[in-house]
CSV table of C-alpha atoms in Angstrom, one decimal:
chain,number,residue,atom,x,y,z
A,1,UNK,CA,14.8,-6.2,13.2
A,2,UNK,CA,13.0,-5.6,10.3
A,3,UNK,CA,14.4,-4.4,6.7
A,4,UNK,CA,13.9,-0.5,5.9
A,5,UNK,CA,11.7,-0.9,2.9
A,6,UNK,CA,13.6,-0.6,-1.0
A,7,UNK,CA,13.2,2.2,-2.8
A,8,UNK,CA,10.8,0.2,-5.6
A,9,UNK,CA,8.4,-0.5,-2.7
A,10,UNK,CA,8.7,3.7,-2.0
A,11,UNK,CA,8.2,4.1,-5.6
A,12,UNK,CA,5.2,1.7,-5.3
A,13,UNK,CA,3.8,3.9,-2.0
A,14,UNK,CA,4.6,7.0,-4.1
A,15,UNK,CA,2.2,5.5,-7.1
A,16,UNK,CA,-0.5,4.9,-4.8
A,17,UNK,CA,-0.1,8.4,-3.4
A,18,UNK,CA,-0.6,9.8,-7.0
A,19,UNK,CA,-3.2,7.3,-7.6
A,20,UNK,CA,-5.2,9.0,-4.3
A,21,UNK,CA,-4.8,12.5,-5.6
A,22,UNK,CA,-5.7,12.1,-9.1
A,23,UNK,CA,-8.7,10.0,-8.1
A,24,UNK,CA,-9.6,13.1,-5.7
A,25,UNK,CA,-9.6,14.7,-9.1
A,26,UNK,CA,-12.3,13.0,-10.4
A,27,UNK,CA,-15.8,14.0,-10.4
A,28,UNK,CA,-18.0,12.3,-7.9
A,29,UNK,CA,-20.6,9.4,-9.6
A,30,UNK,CA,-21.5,8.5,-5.8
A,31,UNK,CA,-21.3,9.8,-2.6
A,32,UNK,CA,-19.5,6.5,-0.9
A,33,UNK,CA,-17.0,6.2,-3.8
A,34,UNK,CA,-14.6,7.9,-1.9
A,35,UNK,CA,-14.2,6.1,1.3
A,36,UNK,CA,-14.1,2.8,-1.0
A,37,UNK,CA,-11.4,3.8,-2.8
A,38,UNK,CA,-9.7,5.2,0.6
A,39,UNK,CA,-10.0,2.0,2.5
A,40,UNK,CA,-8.9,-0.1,-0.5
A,41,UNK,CA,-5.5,2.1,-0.8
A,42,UNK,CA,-4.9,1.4,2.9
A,43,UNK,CA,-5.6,-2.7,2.0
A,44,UNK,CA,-2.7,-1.7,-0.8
A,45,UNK,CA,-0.5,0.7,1.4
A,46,UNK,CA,-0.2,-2.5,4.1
A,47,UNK,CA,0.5,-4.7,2.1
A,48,UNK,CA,3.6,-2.8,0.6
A,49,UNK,CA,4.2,-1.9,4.2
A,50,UNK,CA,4.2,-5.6,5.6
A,51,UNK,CA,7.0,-6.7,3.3
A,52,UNK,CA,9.8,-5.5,5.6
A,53,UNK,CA,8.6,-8.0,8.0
A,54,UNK,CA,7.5,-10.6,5.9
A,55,UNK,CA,10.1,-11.4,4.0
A,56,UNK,CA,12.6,-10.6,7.0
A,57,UNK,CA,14.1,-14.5,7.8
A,58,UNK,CA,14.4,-13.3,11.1
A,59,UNK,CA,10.5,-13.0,11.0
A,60,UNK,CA,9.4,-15.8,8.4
A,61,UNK,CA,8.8,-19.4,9.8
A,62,UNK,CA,10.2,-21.7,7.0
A,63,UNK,CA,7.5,-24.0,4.8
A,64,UNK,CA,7.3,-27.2,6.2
C-alpha cells in the first residue's frame, strides 16, 4: 500500500493552493490565462500527489 503523503508535501499542496487564490487575485491580461495556470497547477498537484507511490519500494522497480 502506498505511503500517506508527509506533511512537507501538504505544505507543498497547501502553497499551491495559496498560489491559485492569489493568482485569482490578479487582474486578467487575457482571457485563457486562467485555464493555463489551472491546468499547470494540476501538472504540479500530481506530481506531489504521485510521490506516495513512487517512491513506495513496494511500487518502484529497482534501476538496472
Amino acid at each position: 500500500m502506498a505511503r500517506d503523503i508527509t506533511a512537507r508535501e501538504q505544505d507543498v499542496l497547501d502553497h499551491l493552493s495559496s498560489a491559485w487564490n492569489a493568482f485569482l487575485q490578479l487582474p486578467p491580461v487575457h482571457r485563457e490565462e486562467t485555464d493555463e495556470f489551472r491546468h499547470k497547477l494540476h501538472d504540479l498537484q500530481r506530481m506531489v500527489l504521485a510521490r506516495p507511490i513512487t517512491f513506495d519500494p513496494e511500487y518502484t522497480q529497482p534501476e538496472p
